[in-house]
Short mmCIF file of C-alpha atoms in Angstrom, two decimals:
data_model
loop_
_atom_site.label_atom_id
_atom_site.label_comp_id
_atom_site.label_asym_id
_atom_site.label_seq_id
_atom_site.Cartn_x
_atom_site.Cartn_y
_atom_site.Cartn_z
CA UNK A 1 117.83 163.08 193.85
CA UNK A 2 120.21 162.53 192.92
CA UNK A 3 134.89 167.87 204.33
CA UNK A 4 138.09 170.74 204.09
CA UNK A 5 140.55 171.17 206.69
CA UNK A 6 140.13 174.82 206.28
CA UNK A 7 137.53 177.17 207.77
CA UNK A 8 135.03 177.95 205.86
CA UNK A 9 135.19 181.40 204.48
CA UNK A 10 132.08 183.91 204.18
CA UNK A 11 129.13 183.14 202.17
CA UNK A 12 130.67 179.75 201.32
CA UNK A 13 129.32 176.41 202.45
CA UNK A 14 131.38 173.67 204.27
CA UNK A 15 129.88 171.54 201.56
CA UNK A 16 131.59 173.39 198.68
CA UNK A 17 134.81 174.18 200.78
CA UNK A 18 134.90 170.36 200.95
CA UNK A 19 134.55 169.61 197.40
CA UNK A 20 137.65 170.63 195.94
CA UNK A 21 139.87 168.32 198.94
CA UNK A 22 137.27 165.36 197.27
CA UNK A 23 138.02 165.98 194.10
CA UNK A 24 142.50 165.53 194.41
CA UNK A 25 141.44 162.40 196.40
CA UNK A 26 140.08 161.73 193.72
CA UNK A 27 142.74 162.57 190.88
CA UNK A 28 145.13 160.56 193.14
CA UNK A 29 142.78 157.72 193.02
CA UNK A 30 142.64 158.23 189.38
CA UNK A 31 146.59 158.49 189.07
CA UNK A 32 147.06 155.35 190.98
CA UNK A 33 144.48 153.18 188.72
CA UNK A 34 145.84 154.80 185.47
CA UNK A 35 149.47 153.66 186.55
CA UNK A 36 147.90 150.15 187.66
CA UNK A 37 146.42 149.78 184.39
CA UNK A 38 149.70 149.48 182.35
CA UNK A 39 151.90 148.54 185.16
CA UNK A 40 153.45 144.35 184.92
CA UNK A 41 151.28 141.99 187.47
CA UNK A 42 153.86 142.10 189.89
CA UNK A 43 153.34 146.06 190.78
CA UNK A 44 149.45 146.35 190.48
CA UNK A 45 148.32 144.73 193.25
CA UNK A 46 150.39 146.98 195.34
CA UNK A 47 149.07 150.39 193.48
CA UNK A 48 145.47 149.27 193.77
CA UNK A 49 146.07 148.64 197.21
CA UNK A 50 147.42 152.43 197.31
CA UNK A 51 144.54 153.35 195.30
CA UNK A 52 141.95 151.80 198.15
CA UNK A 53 144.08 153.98 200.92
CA UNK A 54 143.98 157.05 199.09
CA UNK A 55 140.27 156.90 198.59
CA UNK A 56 139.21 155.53 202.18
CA UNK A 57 138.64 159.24 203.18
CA UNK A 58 136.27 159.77 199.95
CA UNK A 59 134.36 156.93 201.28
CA UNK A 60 134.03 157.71 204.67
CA UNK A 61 132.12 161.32 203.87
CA UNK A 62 130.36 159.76 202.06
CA UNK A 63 129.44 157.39 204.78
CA UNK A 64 128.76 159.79 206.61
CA UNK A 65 125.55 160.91 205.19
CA UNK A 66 124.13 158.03 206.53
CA UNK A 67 125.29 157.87 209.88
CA UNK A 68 123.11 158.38 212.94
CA UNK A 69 120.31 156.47 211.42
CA UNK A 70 119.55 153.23 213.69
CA UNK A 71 123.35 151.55 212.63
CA UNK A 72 126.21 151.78 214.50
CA UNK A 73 128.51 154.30 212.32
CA UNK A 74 131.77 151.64 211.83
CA UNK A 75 129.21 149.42 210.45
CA UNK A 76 128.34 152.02 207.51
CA UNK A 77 132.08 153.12 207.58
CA UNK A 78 132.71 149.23 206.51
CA UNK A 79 130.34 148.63 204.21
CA UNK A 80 131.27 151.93 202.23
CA UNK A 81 134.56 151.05 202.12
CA UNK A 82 133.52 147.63 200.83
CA UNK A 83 131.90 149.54 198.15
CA UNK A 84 135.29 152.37 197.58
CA UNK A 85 137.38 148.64 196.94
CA UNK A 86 134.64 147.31 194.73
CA UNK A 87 135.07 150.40 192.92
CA UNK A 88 138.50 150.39 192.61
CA UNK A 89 138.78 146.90 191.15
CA UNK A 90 135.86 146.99 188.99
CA UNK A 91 137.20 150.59 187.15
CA UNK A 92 138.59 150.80 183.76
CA UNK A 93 140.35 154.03 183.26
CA UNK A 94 139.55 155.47 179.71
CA UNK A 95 139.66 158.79 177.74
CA UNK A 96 136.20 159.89 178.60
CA UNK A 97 136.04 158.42 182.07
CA UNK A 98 136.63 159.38 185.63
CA UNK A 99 136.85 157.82 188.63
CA UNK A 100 134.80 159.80 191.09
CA UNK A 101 131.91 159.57 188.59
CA UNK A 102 131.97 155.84 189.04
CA UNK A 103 133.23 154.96 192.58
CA UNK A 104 130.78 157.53 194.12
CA UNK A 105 126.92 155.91 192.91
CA UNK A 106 128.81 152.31 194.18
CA UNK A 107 129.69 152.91 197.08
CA UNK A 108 126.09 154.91 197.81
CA UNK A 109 124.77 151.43 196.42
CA UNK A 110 126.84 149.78 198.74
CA UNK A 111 125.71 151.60 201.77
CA UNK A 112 121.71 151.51 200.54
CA UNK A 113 122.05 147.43 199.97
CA UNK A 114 123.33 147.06 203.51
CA UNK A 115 120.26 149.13 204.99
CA UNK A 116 117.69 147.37 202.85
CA UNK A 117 118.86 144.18 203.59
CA UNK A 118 120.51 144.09 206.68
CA UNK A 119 120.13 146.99 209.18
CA UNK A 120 115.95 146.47 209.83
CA UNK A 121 115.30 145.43 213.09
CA UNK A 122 111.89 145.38 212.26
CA UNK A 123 111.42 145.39 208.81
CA UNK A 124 108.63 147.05 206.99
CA UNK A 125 106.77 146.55 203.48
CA UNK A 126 109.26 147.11 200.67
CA UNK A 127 107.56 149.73 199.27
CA UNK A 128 108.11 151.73 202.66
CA UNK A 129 111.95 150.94 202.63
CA UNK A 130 112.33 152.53 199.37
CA UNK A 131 110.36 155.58 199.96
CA UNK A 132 112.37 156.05 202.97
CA UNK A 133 115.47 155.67 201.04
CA UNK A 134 114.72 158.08 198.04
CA UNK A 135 113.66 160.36 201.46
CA UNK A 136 117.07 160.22 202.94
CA UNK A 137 118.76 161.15 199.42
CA UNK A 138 116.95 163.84 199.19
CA UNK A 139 116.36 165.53 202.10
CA UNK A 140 119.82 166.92 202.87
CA UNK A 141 119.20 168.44 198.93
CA UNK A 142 116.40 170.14 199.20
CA UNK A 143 117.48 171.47 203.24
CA UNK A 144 119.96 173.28 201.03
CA UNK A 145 117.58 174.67 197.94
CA UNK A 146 114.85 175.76 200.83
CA UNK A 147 116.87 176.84 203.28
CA UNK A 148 114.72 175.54 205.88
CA UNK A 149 114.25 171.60 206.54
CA UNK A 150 111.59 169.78 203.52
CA UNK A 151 107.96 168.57 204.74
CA UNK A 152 106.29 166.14 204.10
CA UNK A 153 104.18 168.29 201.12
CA UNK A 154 108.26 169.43 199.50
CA UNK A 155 109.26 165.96 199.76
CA UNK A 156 106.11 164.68 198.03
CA UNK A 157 106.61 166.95 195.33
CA UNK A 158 109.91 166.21 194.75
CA UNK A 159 109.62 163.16 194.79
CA UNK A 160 106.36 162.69 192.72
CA UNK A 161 104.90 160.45 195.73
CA UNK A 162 101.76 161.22 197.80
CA UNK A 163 102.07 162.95 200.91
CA UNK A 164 100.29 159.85 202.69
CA UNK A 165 103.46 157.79 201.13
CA UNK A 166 106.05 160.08 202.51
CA UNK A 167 104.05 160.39 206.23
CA UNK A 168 104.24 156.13 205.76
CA UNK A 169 107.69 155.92 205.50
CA UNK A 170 108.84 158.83 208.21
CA UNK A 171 106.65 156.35 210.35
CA UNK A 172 108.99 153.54 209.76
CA UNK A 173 112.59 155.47 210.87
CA UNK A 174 112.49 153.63 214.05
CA UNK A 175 112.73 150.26 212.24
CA UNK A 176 116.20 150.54 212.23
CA UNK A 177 116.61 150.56 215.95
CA UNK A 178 113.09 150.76 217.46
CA UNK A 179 112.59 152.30 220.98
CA UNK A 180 112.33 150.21 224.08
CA UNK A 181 109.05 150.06 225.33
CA UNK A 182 110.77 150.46 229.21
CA UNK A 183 112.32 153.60 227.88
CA UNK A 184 111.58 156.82 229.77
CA UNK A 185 109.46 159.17 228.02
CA UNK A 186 111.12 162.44 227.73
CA UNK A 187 109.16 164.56 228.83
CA UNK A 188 108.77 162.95 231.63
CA UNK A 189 111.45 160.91 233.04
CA UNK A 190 109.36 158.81 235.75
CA UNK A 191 106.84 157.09 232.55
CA UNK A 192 107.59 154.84 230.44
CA UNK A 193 106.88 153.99 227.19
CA UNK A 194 104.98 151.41 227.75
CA UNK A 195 102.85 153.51 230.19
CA UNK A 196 101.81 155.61 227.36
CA UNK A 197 100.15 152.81 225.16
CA UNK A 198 96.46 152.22 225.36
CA UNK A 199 95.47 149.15 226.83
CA UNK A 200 92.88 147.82 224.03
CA UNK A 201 91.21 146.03 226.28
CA UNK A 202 90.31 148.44 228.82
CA UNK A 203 87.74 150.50 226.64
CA UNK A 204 85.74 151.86 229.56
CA UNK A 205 88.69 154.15 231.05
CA UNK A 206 89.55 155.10 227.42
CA UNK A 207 86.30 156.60 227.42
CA UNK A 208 86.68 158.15 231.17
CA UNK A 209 89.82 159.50 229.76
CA UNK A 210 88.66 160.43 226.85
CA UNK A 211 85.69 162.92 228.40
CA UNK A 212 88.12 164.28 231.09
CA UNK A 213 90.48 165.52 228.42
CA UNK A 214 87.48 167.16 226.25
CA UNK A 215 87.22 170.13 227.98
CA UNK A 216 90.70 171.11 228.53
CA UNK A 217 90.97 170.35 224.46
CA UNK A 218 88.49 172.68 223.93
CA UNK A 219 89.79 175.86 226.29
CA UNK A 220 93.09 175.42 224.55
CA UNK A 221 94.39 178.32 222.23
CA UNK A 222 93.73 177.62 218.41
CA UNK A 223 97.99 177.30 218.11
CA UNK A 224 97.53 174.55 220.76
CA UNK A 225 94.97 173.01 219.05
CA UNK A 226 96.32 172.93 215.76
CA UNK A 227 99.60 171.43 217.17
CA UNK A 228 97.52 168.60 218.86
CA UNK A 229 95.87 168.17 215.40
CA UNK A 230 99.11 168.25 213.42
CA UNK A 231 101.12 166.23 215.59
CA UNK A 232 98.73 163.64 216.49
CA UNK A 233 96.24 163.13 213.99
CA UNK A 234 98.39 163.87 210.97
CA UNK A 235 101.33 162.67 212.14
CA UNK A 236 103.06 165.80 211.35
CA UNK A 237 107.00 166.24 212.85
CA UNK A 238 108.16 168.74 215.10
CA UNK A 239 109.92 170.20 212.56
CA UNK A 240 107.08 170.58 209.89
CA UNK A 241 104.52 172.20 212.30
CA UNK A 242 107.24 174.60 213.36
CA UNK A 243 107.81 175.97 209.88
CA UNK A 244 103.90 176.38 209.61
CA UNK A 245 103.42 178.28 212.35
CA UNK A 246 106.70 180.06 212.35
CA UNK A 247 108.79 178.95 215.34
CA UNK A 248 111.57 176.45 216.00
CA UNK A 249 111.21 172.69 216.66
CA UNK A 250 112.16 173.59 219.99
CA UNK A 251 109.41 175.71 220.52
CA UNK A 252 107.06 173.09 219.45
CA UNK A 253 108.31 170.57 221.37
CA UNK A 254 108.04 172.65 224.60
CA UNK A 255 104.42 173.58 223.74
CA UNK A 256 103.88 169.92 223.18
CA UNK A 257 105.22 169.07 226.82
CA UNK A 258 103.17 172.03 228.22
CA UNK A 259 100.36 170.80 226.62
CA UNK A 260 100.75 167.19 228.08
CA UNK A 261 101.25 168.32 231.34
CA UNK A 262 97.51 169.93 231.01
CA UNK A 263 96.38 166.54 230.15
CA UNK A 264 98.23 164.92 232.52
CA UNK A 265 96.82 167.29 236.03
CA UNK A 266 93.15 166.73 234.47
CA UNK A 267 93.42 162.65 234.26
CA UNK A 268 95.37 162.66 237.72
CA UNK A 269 92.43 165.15 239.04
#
């Protein structure tokens, strides 16, 4: 699957009130190669070079799509501007060409190479890098055609993948820049990560554990236990149990925390 100055008026989205300011960066782009193309040797170096400035804005909203991922957001600034100068130098102006049309899939290529092949911090199968990429293209898309934020079950359709595929590579997001295991938990700031692993080897407390928490499972409300079953057996995200049961991510997560704090008094009781 496959940003204006202005306000954005009524009804219209900051996506499309963006477009047309992308579009006479462009044509200036465009202009600049065009005169670069029949110019003497001695003046096209200096109008690509003009070409490069006058498209570095193109590049960076572009860029930005993929910002707030794991990499540090100069990095993918860099690299897509890496790809807008690549563009610019590889581009041979024609009758039936333009330049946005050929800068914009390099520089996206740019930006994909660089997190396939340099931004894991732990890197996963390849197969689960380039589910997660054709996830991240298409997302933001079908946020827009839904009007509500894709599950796992849109995304698999969209994407002609199994839903067991897309749940695989949502795993992996943290690959980029995976959690510390001394990080506090969030919902409660005193325990750790680490503190919330099971310790393989201790197998009779899992069990103590284990029979202290069935009860209090099973005098929960069905929504809690559906949550529970979403979240933590199917892996579900906030986000797609929320649209399921009709309320926010918020909402879930604070039912979450309420419902941890259940199993938290029985094990300390």
């Amino acid at each position: 699957m496959a940003i204006s100055d202005s306000v954005p008026q009524p009804g219209t989205s900051v996506r499309h009130q963006a477009r047309p300011l992308r579009d006479q960066q462009a044509t200036e782009v465009e202009r600049l190669l065009r005169l670069a193309a029949g110019a003497p040797e001695y003046q096209k170096a200096r109008l690509l070079e003009e070409a490069i400035l006058a498209g570095m804005p193109m590049a960076r909203t572009l860029a930005a799509r993929y910002c707030r991922r794991g990499v540090d957001t100069e990095d993918v600034h860099q690299v897509a501007c890496v790809g807008l100068v690549k563009a610019v130098r590889g581009y041979r102006p024609g009758d039936d060409t333009d330049f946005r049309s050929y800068a914009l899939p390099t520089i996206r290529g740019e930006i994909r190479r660089y997190f396939r092949d340099r931004a894991w911090m732990v890197r996963p199968p390849r197969n689960i890098q380039d589910v997660q990429s054709a996830i991240n293209a298409a997302e933001g898309e079908l946020a827009l055609l839904l009007q509500r934020w894709p599950t796992a079950d849109d995304l698999a359709t969209a994407l002609d993948l199994s839903v067991a595929e897309i749940l695989d590579a949502q795993r992996a997001q943290g690959c980029f820049h995976p959690t510390s295991l001394d990080a506090n938990v969030v919902a409660s700031p005193t325990l750790s990560l680490a503190n919330t692993i099971a310790d393989e080897r201790d197998t009779y407390e899992l069990v103590d554990d284990v029979e202290a928490l069935r009860p209090v499972v099973a005098d929960l409300p069905d929504r809690a236990r559906l949550i529970l079953h979403r979240r933590f057996v199917e892996h579900r995200t906030q986000a797609e149990i929320g649209a399921e049961i009709g309320v926010s991510q918020m909402q879930v997560s604070r039912l979450l925390h309420e419902i941890m704090q259940l199993f938290r008094a029985a094990l300390t009781a």
